[in-house]
Amino acid sequence: MSARRPTVEWQVCGVCNYDCSYCIQSPHRRIGAPSAEDVERFLAFFRALGAASPGAPGAMPEPRAWEVKMTGGEPFASDAFLTRIVPGLIAETPHVVSVLTNLSASEAELARFATLTRGRLGIVSASLHLEHVEPSRFVDKARALRAQMDPSASLVVNTVLVPGRLAQVLAARALVQAAGLRLFPQVMKIGKGVARYADDEREPLAQLLGRAPTPRDANTAPSWQGRTCWTGVDYFVLTQRGDAWRCRTAKRFDEGFLGNVLAGTFAPAPAPTPCPYSICPCTVPANRGMIDMIDLSNEKEALA
Ligand code: SF4
Ligand code: SF4
């Protein structure tokens, strides 16, 4: 088990330049980006979050660095991403910056991101969407970014295991691994559950997922129901409109609302509680140590 690493997953925008058939966000929600005024209010919130740790009784409050993992939509599709959001987080807060991106940004934009985040980058989760990109071109871009970014940071290529297309994923994995990168497979989610795979896909599925994968190895959307979970306390999901939720599943069930950071009503949960859900579709909380009793034995690997 690993120590908890406080993390906020911030959906910096809804807009995305792709339209993947398996996207868990419906097209009518994949729109919008915060106004310049709201970007400033988000940055003010992150400044306050970084100074929020009360420390020991009687002691001065100490800055507390969170990991701010930015998602979308596609974060680079937001005009403010490289001009204000990333520079502001680096210059004005103590936080570590991570990003989930489809890597469609230009080489120049990715190089700018690598430069801006040097010394403060956590993880780049690069999503390989085989419906939109040619794998070798994607791998070239990922390799170039890997070479430019913080040596101590991680870059992981993730991809969705779409039923009927596992051979494509296996071929892409060979390219990713040949480039010295790691492929993080994710079972496909549908509604509140996972997709069904045909019987003749068991073998390729096993090749991709491995034996008894932990959240470090793959996203199999397991159930941690009943385990003590610290999401809401040391982890939360933040939407582009400022709404904060305990975790993605809680948001989906319209539960675990923590207030709105733009309205100044955000308040984290006071204590961890047992997970009430039968599916945990995102590995970020598990890989940041939010769920008690998970053995993440291969700690050496990058996080997804
Ligand atoms: S790139 Fe991501 S957010 Fe955009 S459509 Fe594809 S899955 Fe959805
Ligand atoms: S679904 Fe996952 S992140 Fe959400 S409460 Fe349950 S264990 Fe925690």
CSV table of N, CA, C and O in Angstrom, one decimal, residues 100-151:
chain,number,residue,atom,x,y,z
A,100,LEU,N,-3.9,14.8,-18.7
A,100,LEU,CA,-4.5,13.7,-19.5
A,100,LEU,C,-4.8,14.3,-20.9
A,100,LEU,O,-5.6,15.2,-21.0
A,101,THR,N,-4.1,13.9,-21.9
A,101,THR,CA,-4.2,14.5,-23.2
A,101,THR,C,-4.3,13.5,-24.3
A,101,THR,O,-3.7,12.4,-24.2
A,102,ASN,N,-4.9,13.9,-25.4
A,102,ASN,CA,-4.9,13.0,-26.6
A,102,ASN,C,-3.7,13.2,-27.5
A,102,ASN,O,-3.6,12.6,-28.5
A,103,LEU,N,-2.8,14.1,-27.0
A,103,LEU,CA,-1.6,14.4,-27.7
A,103,LEU,C,-1.7,15.0,-29.1
A,103,LEU,O,-0.8,14.8,-29.9
A,104,SER,N,-2.9,15.6,-29.4
A,104,SER,CA,-3.1,16.2,-30.7
A,104,SER,C,-2.5,17.6,-30.8
A,104,SER,O,-2.5,18.1,-31.9
A,105,ALA,N,-2.0,18.1,-29.7
A,105,ALA,CA,-1.4,19.5,-29.7
A,105,ALA,C,-0.2,19.4,-30.7
A,105,ALA,O,0.4,18.3,-30.9
A,106,SER,N,0.2,20.6,-31.2
A,106,SER,CA,1.3,20.6,-32.1
A,106,SER,C,2.6,20.3,-31.3
A,106,SER,O,2.7,20.4,-30.1
A,107,GLU,N,3.7,19.9,-32.0
A,107,GLU,CA,5.0,19.7,-31.4
A,107,GLU,C,5.4,20.9,-30.6
A,107,GLU,O,6.0,20.8,-29.5
A,108,ALA,N,5.2,22.1,-31.2
A,108,ALA,CA,5.6,23.3,-30.5
A,108,ALA,C,4.8,23.5,-29.2
A,108,ALA,O,5.4,23.9,-28.2
A,109,GLU,N,3.5,23.2,-29.2
A,109,GLU,CA,2.7,23.4,-28.0
A,109,GLU,C,3.2,22.3,-26.9
A,109,GLU,O,3.3,22.7,-25.7
A,110,LEU,N,3.5,21.1,-27.4
A,110,LEU,CA,3.9,20.1,-26.4
A,110,LEU,C,5.3,20.5,-25.8
A,110,LEU,O,5.6,20.3,-24.6
A,111,ALA,N,6.2,21.1,-26.7
A,111,ALA,CA,7.5,21.5,-26.2
A,111,ALA,C,7.3,22.6,-25.2
A,111,ALA,O,8.0,22.7,-24.2
A,112,ARG,N,6.4,23.5,-25.5
A,112,ARG,CA,6.1,24.6,-24.5
A,112,ARG,C,5.7,24.1,-23.2
A,112,ARG,O,6.1,24.5,-22.1
A,113,PHE,N,4.8,23.1,-23.2
A,113,PHE,CA,4.3,22.5,-22.0
A,113,PHE,C,5.5,21.9,-21.2
A,113,PHE,O,5.6,22.0,-20.0
A,114,ALA,N,6.3,21.2,-21.9
A,114,ALA,CA,7.5,20.5,-21.3
A,114,ALA,C,8.4,21.5,-20.6
A,114,ALA,O,8.8,21.3,-19.5
A,115,THR,N,8.5,22.7,-21.3
A,115,THR,CA,9.4,23.7,-20.7
A,115,THR,C,8.7,24.4,-19.5
A,115,THR,O,9.4,24.5,-18.5
A,116,LEU,N,7.5,24.7,-19.6
A,116,LEU,CA,6.8,25.3,-18.5
A,116,LEU,C,6.7,24.5,-17.3
A,116,LEU,O,6.8,25.0,-16.2
A,117,THR,N,6.6,23.2,-17.4
A,117,THR,CA,6.4,22.3,-16.3
A,117,THR,C,7.7,21.7,-15.7
A,117,THR,O,7.6,20.9,-14.8
A,118,ARG,N,8.8,22.1,-16.3
A,118,ARG,CA,10.1,21.5,-15.8
A,118,ARG,C,10.2,21.7,-14.3
A,118,ARG,O,10.1,22.8,-13.8
A,119,GLY,N,10.5,20.6,-13.7
A,119,GLY,CA,10.7,20.6,-12.2
A,119,GLY,C,9.4,20.4,-11.4
A,119,GLY,O,9.4,20.2,-10.2
A,120,ARG,N,8.3,20.5,-12.1
A,120,ARG,CA,7.0,20.4,-11.4
A,120,ARG,C,6.0,19.5,-12.1
A,120,ARG,O,4.8,19.5,-11.8
A,121,LEU,N,6.5,18.7,-13.0
A,121,LEU,CA,5.6,17.8,-13.7
A,121,LEU,C,5.4,16.5,-13.0
A,121,LEU,O,6.4,15.9,-12.6
A,122,GLY,N,4.2,16.0,-12.9
A,122,GLY,CA,4.0,14.7,-12.4
A,122,GLY,C,3.9,13.6,-13.4
A,122,GLY,O,4.8,12.9,-13.7
A,123,ILE,N,2.7,13.6,-14.1
A,123,ILE,CA,2.4,12.5,-15.1
A,123,ILE,C,1.8,13.1,-16.3
A,123,ILE,O,0.9,13.9,-16.2
A,124,VAL,N,2.2,12.6,-17.5
A,124,VAL,CA,1.5,12.9,-18.7
A,124,VAL,C,0.9,11.5,-19.1
A,124,VAL,O,1.5,10.5,-19.3
A,125,SER,N,-0.5,11.5,-19.1
A,125,SER,CA,-1.2,10.4,-19.5
A,125,SER,C,-1.7,10.7,-21.0
A,125,SER,O,-2.5,11.5,-21.2
A,126,ALA,N,-1.0,10.0,-21.9
A,126,ALA,CA,-1.2,10.3,-23.3
A,126,ALA,C,-2.2,9.2,-23.8
A,126,ALA,O,-1.9,8.0,-23.9
A,127,SER,N,-3.4,9.7,-24.2
A,127,SER,CA,-4.4,8.8,-24.7
A,127,SER,C,-4.3,8.5,-26.2
A,127,SER,O,-4.3,9.4,-27.0
A,128,LEU,N,-4.1,7.2,-26.5
A,128,LEU,CA,-4.0,6.8,-27.9
A,128,LEU,C,-5.4,6.4,-28.4
A,128,LEU,O,-6.0,5.4,-27.9
A,129,HIS,N,-5.9,7.2,-29.3
A,129,HIS,CA,-7.3,7.0,-29.8
A,129,HIS,C,-7.1,6.5,-31.2
A,129,HIS,O,-6.9,7.3,-32.2
A,130,LEU,N,-7.2,5.2,-31.4
A,130,LEU,CA,-6.9,4.6,-32.7
A,130,LEU,C,-7.9,4.9,-33.7
A,130,LEU,O,-7.7,4.7,-34.9
A,131,GLU,N,-9.1,5.5,-33.3
A,131,GLU,CA,-10.0,6.0,-34.3
A,131,GLU,C,-9.6,7.2,-35.0
A,131,GLU,O,-10.1,7.6,-36.0
A,132,HIS,N,-8.6,7.9,-34.4
A,132,HIS,CA,-8.3,9.2,-34.9
A,132,HIS,C,-6.8,9.4,-35.3
A,132,HIS,O,-6.5,10.3,-36.0
A,133,VAL,N,-5.9,8.5,-34.8
A,133,VAL,CA,-4.5,8.7,-35.1
A,133,VAL,C,-3.9,7.5,-35.6
A,133,VAL,O,-4.3,6.4,-35.4
A,134,GLU,N,-2.8,7.7,-36.3
A,134,GLU,CA,-2.0,6.6,-36.8
A,134,GLU,C,-1.0,6.3,-35.7
A,134,GLU,O,-0.3,7.2,-35.2
A,135,PRO,N,-0.9,5.0,-35.3
A,135,PRO,CA,-0.1,4.8,-34.1
A,135,PRO,C,1.4,5.2,-34.1
A,135,PRO,O,1.9,5.7,-33.2
A,136,SER,N,2.0,5.0,-35.3
A,136,SER,CA,3.4,5.3,-35.3
A,136,SER,C,3.7,6.8,-35.2
A,136,SER,O,4.6,7.3,-34.6
A,137,ARG,N,2.7,7.6,-35.8
A,137,ARG,CA,2.8,9.0,-35.7
A,137,ARG,C,2.6,9.5,-34.2
A,137,ARG,O,3.4,10.3,-33.7
A,138,PHE,N,1.7,8.8,-33.5
A,138,PHE,CA,1.4,9.1,-32.1
A,138,PHE,C,2.6,8.8,-31.3
A,138,PHE,O,3.0,9.6,-30.4
A,139,VAL,N,3.2,7.6,-31.5
A,139,VAL,CA,4.3,7.2,-30.7
A,139,VAL,C,5.5,8.1,-31.0
A,139,VAL,O,6.3,8.5,-30.0
A,140,ASP,N,5.7,8.6,-32.2
A,140,ASP,CA,6.8,9.6,-32.4
A,140,ASP,C,6.6,10.8,-31.6
A,140,ASP,O,7.6,11.3,-31.0
A,141,LYS,N,5.4,11.3,-31.5
A,141,LYS,CA,5.1,12.5,-30.7
A,141,LYS,C,5.3,12.2,-29.2
A,141,LYS,O,5.9,13.1,-28.5
A,142,ALA,N,4.9,11.1,-28.8
A,142,ALA,CA,5.0,10.7,-27.4
A,142,ALA,C,6.5,10.6,-27.0
A,142,ALA,O,6.9,11.1,-26.0
A,143,ARG,N,7.3,10.0,-27.9
A,143,ARG,CA,8.7,9.9,-27.6
A,143,ARG,C,9.4,11.2,-27.6
A,143,ARG,O,10.2,11.5,-26.8
A,144,ALA,N,9.0,12.1,-28.5
A,144,ALA,CA,9.6,13.5,-28.5
A,144,ALA,C,9.3,14.2,-27.2
A,144,ALA,O,10.1,14.9,-26.6
A,145,LEU,N,8.0,14.1,-26.8
A,145,LEU,CA,7.6,14.8,-25.5
A,145,LEU,C,8.4,14.2,-24.4
A,145,LEU,O,8.9,14.9,-23.5
A,146,ARG,N,8.5,12.9,-24.3
A,146,ARG,CA,9.2,12.2,-23.3
A,146,ARG,C,10.7,12.7,-23.2
A,146,ARG,O,11.2,12.9,-22.1
A,147,ALA,N,11.3,12.9,-24.3
A,147,ALA,CA,12.7,13.4,-24.3
A,147,ALA,C,12.8,14.8,-23.9
A,147,ALA,O,13.8,15.2,-23.3
A,148,GLN,N,11.7,15.6,-24.0
A,148,GLN,CA,11.8,17.0,-23.7
A,148,GLN,C,11.4,17.3,-22.2
A,148,GLN,O,11.8,18.3,-21.6
A,149,MET,N,10.5,16.5,-21.7
A,149,MET,CA,9.9,16.8,-20.4
A,149,MET,C,10.8,16.4,-19.2
A,149,MET,O,11.8,15.8,-19.4
A,150,ASP,N,10.4,16.8,-18.1
A,150,ASP,CA,11.1,16.5,-16.8
A,150,ASP,C,11.5,15.0,-16.8
A,150,ASP,O,10.7,14.1,-16.9
A,151,PRO,N,12.8,14.8,-16.6
A,151,PRO,CA,13.2,13.4,-16.6
A,151,PRO,C,12.6,12.6,-15.4
A,151,PRO,O,12.4,11.4,-15.5
